Short mmCIF file of C-alpha atoms in Angstrom, two decimals:
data_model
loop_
_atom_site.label_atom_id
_atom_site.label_comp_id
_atom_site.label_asym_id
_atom_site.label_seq_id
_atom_site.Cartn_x
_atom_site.Cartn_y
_atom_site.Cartn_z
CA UNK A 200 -10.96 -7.52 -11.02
CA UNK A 201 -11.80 -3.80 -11.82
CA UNK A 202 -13.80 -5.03 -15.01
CA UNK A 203 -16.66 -7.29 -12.41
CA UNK A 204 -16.86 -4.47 -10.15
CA UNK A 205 -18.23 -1.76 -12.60
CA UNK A 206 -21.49 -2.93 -11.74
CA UNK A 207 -21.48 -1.94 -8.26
CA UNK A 208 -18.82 0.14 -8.69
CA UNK A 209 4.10 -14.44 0.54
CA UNK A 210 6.15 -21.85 2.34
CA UNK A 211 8.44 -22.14 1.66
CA UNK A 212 11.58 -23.85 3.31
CA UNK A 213 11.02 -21.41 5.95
CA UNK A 214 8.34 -24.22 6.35
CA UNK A 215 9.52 -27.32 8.29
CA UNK A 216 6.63 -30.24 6.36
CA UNK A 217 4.79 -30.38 9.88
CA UNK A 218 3.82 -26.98 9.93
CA UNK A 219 2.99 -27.07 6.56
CA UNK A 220 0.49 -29.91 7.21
CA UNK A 221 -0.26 -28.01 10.18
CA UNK A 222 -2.10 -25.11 7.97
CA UNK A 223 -3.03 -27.42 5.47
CA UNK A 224 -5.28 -29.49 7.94
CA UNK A 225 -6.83 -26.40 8.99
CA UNK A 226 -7.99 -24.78 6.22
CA UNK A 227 -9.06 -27.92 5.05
CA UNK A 228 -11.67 -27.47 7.42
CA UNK A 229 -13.02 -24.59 6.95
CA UNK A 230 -12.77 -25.56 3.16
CA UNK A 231 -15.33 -28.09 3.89
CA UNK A 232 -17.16 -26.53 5.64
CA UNK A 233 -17.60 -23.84 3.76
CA UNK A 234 -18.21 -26.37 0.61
CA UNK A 235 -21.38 -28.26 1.39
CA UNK A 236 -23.65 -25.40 0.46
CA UNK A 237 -22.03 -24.10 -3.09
CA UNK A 238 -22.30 -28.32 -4.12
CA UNK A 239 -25.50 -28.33 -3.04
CA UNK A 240 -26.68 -25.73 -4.72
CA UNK A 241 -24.75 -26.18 -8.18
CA UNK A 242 -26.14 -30.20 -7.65
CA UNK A 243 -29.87 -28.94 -7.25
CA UNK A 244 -29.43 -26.63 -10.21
CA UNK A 245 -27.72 -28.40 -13.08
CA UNK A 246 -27.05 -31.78 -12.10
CA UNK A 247 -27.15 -33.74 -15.11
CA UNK A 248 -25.14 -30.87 -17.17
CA UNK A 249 -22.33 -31.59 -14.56
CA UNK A 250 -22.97 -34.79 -13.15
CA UNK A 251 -19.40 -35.74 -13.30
CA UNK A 252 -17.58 -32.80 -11.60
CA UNK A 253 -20.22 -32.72 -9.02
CA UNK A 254 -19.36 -36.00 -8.49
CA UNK A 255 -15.74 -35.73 -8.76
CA UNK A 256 -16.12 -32.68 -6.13
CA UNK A 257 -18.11 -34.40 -3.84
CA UNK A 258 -16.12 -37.17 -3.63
CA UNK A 259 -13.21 -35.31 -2.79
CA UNK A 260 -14.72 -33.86 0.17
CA UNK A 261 -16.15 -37.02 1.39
CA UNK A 262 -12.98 -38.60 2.10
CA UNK A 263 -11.64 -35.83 4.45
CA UNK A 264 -15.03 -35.53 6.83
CA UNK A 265 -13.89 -37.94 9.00
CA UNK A 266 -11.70 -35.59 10.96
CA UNK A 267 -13.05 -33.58 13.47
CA UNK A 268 -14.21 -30.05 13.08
CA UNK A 269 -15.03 -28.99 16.52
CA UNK A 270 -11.36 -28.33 16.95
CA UNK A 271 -11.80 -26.05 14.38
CA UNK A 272 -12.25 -22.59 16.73
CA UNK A 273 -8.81 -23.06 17.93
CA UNK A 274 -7.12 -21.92 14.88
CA UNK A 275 -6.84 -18.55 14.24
CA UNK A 276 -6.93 -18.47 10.73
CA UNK A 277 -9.56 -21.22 10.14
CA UNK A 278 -11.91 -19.26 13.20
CA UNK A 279 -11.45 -16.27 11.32
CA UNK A 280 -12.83 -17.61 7.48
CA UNK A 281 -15.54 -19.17 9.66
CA UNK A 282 -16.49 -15.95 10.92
CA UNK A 283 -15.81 -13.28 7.59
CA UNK A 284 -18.74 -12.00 6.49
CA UNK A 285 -18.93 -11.12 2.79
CA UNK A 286 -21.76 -7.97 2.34
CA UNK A 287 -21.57 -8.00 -1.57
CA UNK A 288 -20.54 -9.81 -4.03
CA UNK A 289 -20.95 -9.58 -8.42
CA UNK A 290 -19.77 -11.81 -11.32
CA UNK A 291 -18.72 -11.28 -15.24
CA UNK A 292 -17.93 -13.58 -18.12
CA UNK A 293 -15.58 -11.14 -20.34
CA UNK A 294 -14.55 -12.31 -23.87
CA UNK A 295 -11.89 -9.97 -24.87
CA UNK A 296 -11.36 -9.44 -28.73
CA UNK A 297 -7.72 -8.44 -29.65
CA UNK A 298 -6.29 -6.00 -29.66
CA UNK A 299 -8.14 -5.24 -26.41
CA UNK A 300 -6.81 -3.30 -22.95
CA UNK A 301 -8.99 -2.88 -19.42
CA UNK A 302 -7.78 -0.14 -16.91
CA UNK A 303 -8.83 0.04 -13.43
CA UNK A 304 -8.01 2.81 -10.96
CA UNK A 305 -8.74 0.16 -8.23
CA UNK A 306 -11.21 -0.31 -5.43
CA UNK A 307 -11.35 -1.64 -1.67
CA UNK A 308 -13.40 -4.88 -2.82
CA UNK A 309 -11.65 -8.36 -3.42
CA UNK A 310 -10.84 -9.17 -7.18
CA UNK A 311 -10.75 -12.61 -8.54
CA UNK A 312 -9.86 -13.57 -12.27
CA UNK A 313 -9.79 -16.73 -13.55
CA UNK A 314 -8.54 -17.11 -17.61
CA UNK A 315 -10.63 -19.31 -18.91
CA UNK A 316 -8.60 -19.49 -22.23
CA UNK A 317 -6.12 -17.66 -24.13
CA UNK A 318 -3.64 -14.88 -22.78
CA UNK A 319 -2.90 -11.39 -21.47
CA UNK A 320 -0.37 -9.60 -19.46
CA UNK A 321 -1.32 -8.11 -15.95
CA UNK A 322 0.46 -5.11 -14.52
CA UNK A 323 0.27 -3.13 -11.62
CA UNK A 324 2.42 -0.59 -9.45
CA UNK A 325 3.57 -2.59 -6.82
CA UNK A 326 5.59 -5.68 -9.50
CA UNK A 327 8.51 -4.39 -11.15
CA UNK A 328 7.29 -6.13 -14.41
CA UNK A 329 4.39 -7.30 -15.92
CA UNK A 330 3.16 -10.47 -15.33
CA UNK A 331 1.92 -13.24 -18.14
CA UNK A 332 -0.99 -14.86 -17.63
CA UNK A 333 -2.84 -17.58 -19.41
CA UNK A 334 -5.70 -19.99 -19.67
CA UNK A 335 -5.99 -22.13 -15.96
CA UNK A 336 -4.40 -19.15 -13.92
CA UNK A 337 -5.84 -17.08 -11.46
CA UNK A 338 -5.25 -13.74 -9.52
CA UNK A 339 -6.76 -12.31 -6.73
CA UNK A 340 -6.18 -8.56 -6.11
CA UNK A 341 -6.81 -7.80 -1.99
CA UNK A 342 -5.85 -4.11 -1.91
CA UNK A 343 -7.44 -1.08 -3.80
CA UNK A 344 -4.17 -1.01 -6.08
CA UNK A 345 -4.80 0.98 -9.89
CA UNK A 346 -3.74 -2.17 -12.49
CA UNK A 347 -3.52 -2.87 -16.22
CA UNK A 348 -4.53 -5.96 -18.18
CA UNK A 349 -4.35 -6.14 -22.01
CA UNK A 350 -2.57 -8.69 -24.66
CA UNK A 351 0.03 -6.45 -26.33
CA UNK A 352 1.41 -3.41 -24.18
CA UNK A 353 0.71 -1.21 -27.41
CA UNK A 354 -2.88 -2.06 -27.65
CA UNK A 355 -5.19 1.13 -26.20
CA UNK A 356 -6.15 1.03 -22.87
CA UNK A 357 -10.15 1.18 -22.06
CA UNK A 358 -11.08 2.16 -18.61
CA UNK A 359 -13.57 -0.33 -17.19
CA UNK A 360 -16.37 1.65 -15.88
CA UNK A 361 -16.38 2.25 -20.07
CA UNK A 362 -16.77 -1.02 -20.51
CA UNK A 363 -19.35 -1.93 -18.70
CA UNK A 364 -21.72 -0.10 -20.41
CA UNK A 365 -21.56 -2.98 -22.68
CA UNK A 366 -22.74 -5.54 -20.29
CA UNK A 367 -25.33 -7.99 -21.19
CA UNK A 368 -26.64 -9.69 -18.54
CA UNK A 369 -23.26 -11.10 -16.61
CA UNK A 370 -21.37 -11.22 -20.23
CA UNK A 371 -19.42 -8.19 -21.42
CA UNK A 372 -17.67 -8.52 -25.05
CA UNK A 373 -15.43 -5.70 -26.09
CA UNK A 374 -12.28 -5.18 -28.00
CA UNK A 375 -11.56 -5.44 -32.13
CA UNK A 376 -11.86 -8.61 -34.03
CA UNK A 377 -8.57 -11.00 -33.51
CA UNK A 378 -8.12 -13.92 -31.11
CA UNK A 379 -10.27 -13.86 -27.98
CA UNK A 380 -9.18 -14.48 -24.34
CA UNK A 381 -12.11 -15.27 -21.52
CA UNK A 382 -12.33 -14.50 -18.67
CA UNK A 383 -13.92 -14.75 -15.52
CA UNK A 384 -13.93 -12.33 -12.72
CA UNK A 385 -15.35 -11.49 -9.59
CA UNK A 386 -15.82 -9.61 -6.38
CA UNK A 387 -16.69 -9.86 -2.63
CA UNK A 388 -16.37 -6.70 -0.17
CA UNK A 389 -15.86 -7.74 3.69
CA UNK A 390 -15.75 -4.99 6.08
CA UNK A 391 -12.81 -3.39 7.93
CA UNK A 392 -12.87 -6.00 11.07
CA UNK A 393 -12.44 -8.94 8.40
CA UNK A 394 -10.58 -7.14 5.61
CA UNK A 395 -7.38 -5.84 8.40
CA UNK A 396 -6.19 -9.07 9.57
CA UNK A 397 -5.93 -9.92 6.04
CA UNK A 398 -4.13 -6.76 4.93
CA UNK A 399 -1.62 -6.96 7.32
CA UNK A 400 -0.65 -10.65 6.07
CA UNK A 401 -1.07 -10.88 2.98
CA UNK A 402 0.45 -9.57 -0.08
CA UNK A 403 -1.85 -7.89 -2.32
CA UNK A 404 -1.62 -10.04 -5.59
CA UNK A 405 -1.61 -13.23 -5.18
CA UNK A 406 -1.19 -15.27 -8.63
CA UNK A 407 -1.75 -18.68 -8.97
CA UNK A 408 -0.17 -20.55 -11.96
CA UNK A 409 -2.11 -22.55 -14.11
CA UNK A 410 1.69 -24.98 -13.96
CA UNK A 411 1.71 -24.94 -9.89
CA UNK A 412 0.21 -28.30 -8.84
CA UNK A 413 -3.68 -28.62 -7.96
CA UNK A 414 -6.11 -30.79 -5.99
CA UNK A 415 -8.76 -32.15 -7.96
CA UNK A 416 -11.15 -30.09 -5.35
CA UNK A 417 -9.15 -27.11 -6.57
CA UNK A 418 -9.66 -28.12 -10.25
CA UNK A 419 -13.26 -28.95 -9.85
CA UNK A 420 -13.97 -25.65 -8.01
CA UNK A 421 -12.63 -23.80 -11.37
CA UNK A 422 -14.55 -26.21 -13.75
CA UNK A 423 -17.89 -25.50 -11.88
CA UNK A 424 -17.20 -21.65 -12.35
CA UNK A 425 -16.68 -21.90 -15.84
CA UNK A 426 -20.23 -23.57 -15.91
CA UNK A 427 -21.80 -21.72 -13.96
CA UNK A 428 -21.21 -18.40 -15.98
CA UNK A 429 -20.80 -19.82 -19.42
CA UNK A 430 -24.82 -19.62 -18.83
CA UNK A 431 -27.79 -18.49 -17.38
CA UNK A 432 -29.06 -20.98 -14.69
CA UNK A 433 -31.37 -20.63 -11.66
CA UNK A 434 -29.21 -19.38 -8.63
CA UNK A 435 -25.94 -18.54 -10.82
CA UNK A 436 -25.42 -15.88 -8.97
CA UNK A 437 -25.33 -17.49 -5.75
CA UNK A 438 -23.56 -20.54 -6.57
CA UNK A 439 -20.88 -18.66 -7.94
CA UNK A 440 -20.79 -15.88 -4.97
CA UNK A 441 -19.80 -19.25 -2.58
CA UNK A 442 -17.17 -20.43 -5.64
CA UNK A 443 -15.48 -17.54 -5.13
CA UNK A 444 -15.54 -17.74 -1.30
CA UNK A 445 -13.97 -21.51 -1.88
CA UNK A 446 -11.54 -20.32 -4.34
CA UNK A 447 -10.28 -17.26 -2.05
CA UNK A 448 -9.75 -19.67 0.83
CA UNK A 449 -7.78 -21.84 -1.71
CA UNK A 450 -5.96 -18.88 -2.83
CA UNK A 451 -4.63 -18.36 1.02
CA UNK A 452 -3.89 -22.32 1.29
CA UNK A 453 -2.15 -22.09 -1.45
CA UNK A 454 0.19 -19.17 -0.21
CA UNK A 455 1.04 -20.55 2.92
CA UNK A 456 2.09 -23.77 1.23
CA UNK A 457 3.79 -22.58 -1.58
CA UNK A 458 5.25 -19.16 -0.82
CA UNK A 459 7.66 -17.36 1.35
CA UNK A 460 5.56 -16.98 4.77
CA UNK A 461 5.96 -13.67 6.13
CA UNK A 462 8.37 -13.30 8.97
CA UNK A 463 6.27 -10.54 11.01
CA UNK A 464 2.54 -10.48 11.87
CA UNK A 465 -0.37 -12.78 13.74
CA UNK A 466 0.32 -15.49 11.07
CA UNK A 467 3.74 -15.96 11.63
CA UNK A 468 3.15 -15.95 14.77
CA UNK A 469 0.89 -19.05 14.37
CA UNK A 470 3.78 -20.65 12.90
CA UNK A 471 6.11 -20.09 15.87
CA UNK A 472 6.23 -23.35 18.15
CA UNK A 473 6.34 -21.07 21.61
CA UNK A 474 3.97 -18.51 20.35
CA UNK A 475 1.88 -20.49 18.49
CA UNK A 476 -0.10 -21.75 21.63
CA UNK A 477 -0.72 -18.62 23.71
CA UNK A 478 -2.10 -17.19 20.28
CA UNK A 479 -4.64 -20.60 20.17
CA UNK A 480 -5.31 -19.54 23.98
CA UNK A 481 -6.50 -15.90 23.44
CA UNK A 482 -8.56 -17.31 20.47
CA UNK A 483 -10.03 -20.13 22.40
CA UNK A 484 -11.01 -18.07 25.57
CA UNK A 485 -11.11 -14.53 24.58
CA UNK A 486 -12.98 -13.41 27.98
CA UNK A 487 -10.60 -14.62 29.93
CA UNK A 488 -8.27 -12.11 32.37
CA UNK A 489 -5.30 -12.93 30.62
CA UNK A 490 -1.78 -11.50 31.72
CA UNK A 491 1.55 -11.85 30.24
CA UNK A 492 2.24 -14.08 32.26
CA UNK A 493 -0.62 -16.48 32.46
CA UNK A 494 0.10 -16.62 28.14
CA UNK A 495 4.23 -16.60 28.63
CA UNK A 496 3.21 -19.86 30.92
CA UNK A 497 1.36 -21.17 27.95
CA UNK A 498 3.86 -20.46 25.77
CA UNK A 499 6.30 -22.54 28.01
CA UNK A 500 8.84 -18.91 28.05
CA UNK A 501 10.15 -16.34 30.87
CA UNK A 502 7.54 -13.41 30.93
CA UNK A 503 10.65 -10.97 29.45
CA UNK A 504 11.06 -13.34 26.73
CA UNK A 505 7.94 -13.90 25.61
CA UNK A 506 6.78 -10.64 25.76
CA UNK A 507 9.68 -9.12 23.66
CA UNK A 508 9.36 -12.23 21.15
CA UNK A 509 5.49 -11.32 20.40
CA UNK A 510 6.13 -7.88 19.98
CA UNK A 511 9.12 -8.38 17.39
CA UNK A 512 6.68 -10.89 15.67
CA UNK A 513 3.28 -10.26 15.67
CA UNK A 514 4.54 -6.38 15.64
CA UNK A 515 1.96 -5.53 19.07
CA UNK A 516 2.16 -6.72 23.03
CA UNK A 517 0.37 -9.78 24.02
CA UNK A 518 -2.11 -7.84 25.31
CA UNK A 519 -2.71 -5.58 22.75
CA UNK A 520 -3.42 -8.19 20.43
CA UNK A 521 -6.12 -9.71 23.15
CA UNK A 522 -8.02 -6.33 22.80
CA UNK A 523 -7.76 -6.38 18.65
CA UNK A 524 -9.62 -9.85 18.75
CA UNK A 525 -11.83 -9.12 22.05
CA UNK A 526 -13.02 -6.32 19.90
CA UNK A 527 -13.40 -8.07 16.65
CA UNK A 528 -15.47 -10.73 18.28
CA UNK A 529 -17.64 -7.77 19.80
CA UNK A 530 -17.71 -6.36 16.66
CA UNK A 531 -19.16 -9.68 15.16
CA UNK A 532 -21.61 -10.07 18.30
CA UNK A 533 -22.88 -6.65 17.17
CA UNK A 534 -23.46 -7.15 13.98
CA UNK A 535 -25.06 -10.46 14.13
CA UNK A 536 -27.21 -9.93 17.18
CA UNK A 537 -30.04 -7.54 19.13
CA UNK A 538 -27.72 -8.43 22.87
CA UNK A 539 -27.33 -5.24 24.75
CA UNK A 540 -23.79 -3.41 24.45
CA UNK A 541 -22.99 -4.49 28.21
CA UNK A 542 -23.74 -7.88 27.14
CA UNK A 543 -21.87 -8.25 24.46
CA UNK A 544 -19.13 -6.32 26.61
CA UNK A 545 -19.43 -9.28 29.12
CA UNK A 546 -19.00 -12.26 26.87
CA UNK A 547 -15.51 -10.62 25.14
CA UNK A 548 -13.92 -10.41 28.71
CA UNK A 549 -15.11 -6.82 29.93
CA UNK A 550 -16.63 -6.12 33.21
CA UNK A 551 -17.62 -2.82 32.46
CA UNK A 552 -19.31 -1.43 29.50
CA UNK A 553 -17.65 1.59 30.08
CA UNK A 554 -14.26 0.06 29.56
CA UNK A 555 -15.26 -1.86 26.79
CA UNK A 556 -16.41 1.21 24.63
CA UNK A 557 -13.33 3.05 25.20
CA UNK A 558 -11.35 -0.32 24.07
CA UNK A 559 -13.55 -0.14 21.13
CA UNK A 560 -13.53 3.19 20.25
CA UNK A 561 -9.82 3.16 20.37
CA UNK A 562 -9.80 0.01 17.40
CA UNK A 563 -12.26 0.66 15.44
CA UNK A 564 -12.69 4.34 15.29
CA UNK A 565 -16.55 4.62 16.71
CA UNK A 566 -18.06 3.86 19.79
CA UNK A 567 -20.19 0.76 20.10
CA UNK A 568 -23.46 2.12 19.62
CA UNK A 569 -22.56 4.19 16.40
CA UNK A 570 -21.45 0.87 14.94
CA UNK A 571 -24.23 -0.76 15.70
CA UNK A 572 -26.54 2.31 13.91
CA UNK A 573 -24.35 2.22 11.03
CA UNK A 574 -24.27 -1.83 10.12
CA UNK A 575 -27.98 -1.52 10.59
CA UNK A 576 -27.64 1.21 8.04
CA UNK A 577 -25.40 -0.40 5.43
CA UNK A 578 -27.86 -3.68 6.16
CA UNK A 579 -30.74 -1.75 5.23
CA UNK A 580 -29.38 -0.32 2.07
CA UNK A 581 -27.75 -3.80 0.83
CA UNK A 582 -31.44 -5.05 1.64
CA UNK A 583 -32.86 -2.41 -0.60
CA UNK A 584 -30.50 -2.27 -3.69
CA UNK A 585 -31.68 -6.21 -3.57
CA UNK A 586 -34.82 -5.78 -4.39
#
């Protein structure tokens, strides 16, 4: 939400139940996975204060490690939370005093709000009309889309870079003197190789309803958020950066199981029972010489076929699509690692380094080196601010 970045600034039936499971497993997964570390870390900081939801959490995670997680890298979706790479991330408890009103002229980052109690109205450009929300639900804004929140549509409208002037600590209280409402927001930013797969699948509110059913994992990530801000502890700010990656990964579960899945792009396609293994295939061996036909053979369809029933899906040729995630794997390798360019060219599928810095240049914008130079920039400068 606008108001916790002033300080740094779509199953339904469309859904047979297998394929719905199919997700679900998945992200369960990752959603371990990516688990352990915010427990651990809430456990080792307050334990006795929350003894019982840590318990209650843990508990819940327990009982699914059983199933295997090396499988994990298959799945496009779950391979691609593994891999997302948050560079910043900020928190703020907000107690809103009616009449009150926030106004945010929207930015790239990722916006979570959870209302902790009481009630508001949320409106932005893209619903036709507002949306009530109360204490339990949460939204999650994904694009840089301008939005409104207040309690009464006549109360005055305070824009939130004003606001946060009145920040103390990771607690903001504004507004008059009536009824409050709490919330709690916060922000990641990912960068443009994580944040387009997203954008080009997802809607760019997604609202979860305090009266839509919950797992107690769900429930328990919410309750330890509350905690965690209602207070100063040591490491707050890092337990709650890693809620907020658990609850945005919950947030996506959610949608797939509970909304209309979206009848074009790569996660469609995932849902397609021909498609849906040549897609595992390029994610599984990305350096390998595919060919339309080698993945139409996977895909158990003619070459003509498949080809024209990826493109009218996944809205790109088979091949195309091998080059966007050849090149976001580079782009990960480049990031994360001193390998030479050729290298790095090498392990994606290229034989030439030549040939994989055009390929790159035509994705991403910038040739291989100059992306390189620049994360090492924007590393150096997150480092700094840090301090």
């Amino acid at each position: 939400m606008g108001f916790s970045t002033m300080r740094s600034a779509k199953s339904s039936h469309f859904f047979v139940s297998t394929k719905r499971q199919y997700f679900a497993f998945w992200l369960r997964m990752i959603f371990i996975r990516a688990s352990w570390s915010c427990i651990l870390i809430s456990s080792l900081i307050t334990v006795s204060a929350r003894n019982d939801t840590i318990e209650s959490l843990s508990s819940v995670f327990l009982a699914q490690t059983s199933i295997r997680e090396e499988c994990i890298t298959l799945d496009p979706l779950a391979e691609f939370f593994s891999s997302m790479r948050i560079r910043k991330a900020g928190f703020t408890r907000l107690n809103a005093y009616a009449p009150w009103g926030l106004t945010s002229h929207g930015d790239p980052s990722i916006k979570f709000v959870l209302v902790v109690n009481g009630t508001g109205v949320l409106a932005t450009k893209s619903c036709p009309m507002p949306i009530p929300i109360q204490d339990g639900d949460v939204f999650i804004m994904l694009g840089d889309e301008p939005y409104n929140i207040y309690d009464d549509e006549r109360s005055a409208m305070t824009a939130c870079l004003d606001v946060e002037a009145l920040r103390v600590g990771n607690q903001i209280e504004f507004g008059g003197g009536g009824a409050v409402t709490t919330f709690i927001s916060g922000y990641f930013e990912i960068d443009r190789l994580d944040a387009e797969p997203l954008s080009s699948v997802l809607p760019t509110l997604l609202h979860l309803r305090r009266s839509q059913e919950r797992t107690s994992a769900f429930q328990c990530i919410l309750e330890l958020l509350g905690s965690e801000t209602e207070s100063v502890h040591l490491g707050s700010e890092a337990a709650v950066a890693r809620l907020f990656e658990l609850l945005f990964i919950h947030a996506v579960r959610a949608f797939i199981q509970e909304s209309a899945m979206p009848k074009k792009g790569w996660l469609a396609a995932t849902a397609d029972k021909n498609l849906a293994p040549a897609i595992r295939a390029i994610h599984a061996e990305p350096k390998k010489a595919w060919t339309v036909e080698m993945l139409a053979k996977t895909a158990g369809m003619s070459r003509s076929a498949f080809a024209v029933r990826f493109k009218n899906i996944v809205g790109k040729t088979p091949l195309s699509y091998l080059t966007d995630w050849r090149i976001h794997k580079a782009g990960r390798l480049i990031e994360s690692s001193s390998l030479r360019i050729a290298a790095i060219a090498r392990s994606v599928g290229y034989e030439s380094e030549a040939a994989f810095t055009k390929a790159f240049k035509k994705v991403t914008g910038s040739k291989p080196s100059d992306f390189r130079r620049a994360t090492l920039h924007t590393q150096s400068v997150s480092k700094n601010s840090s301090k």
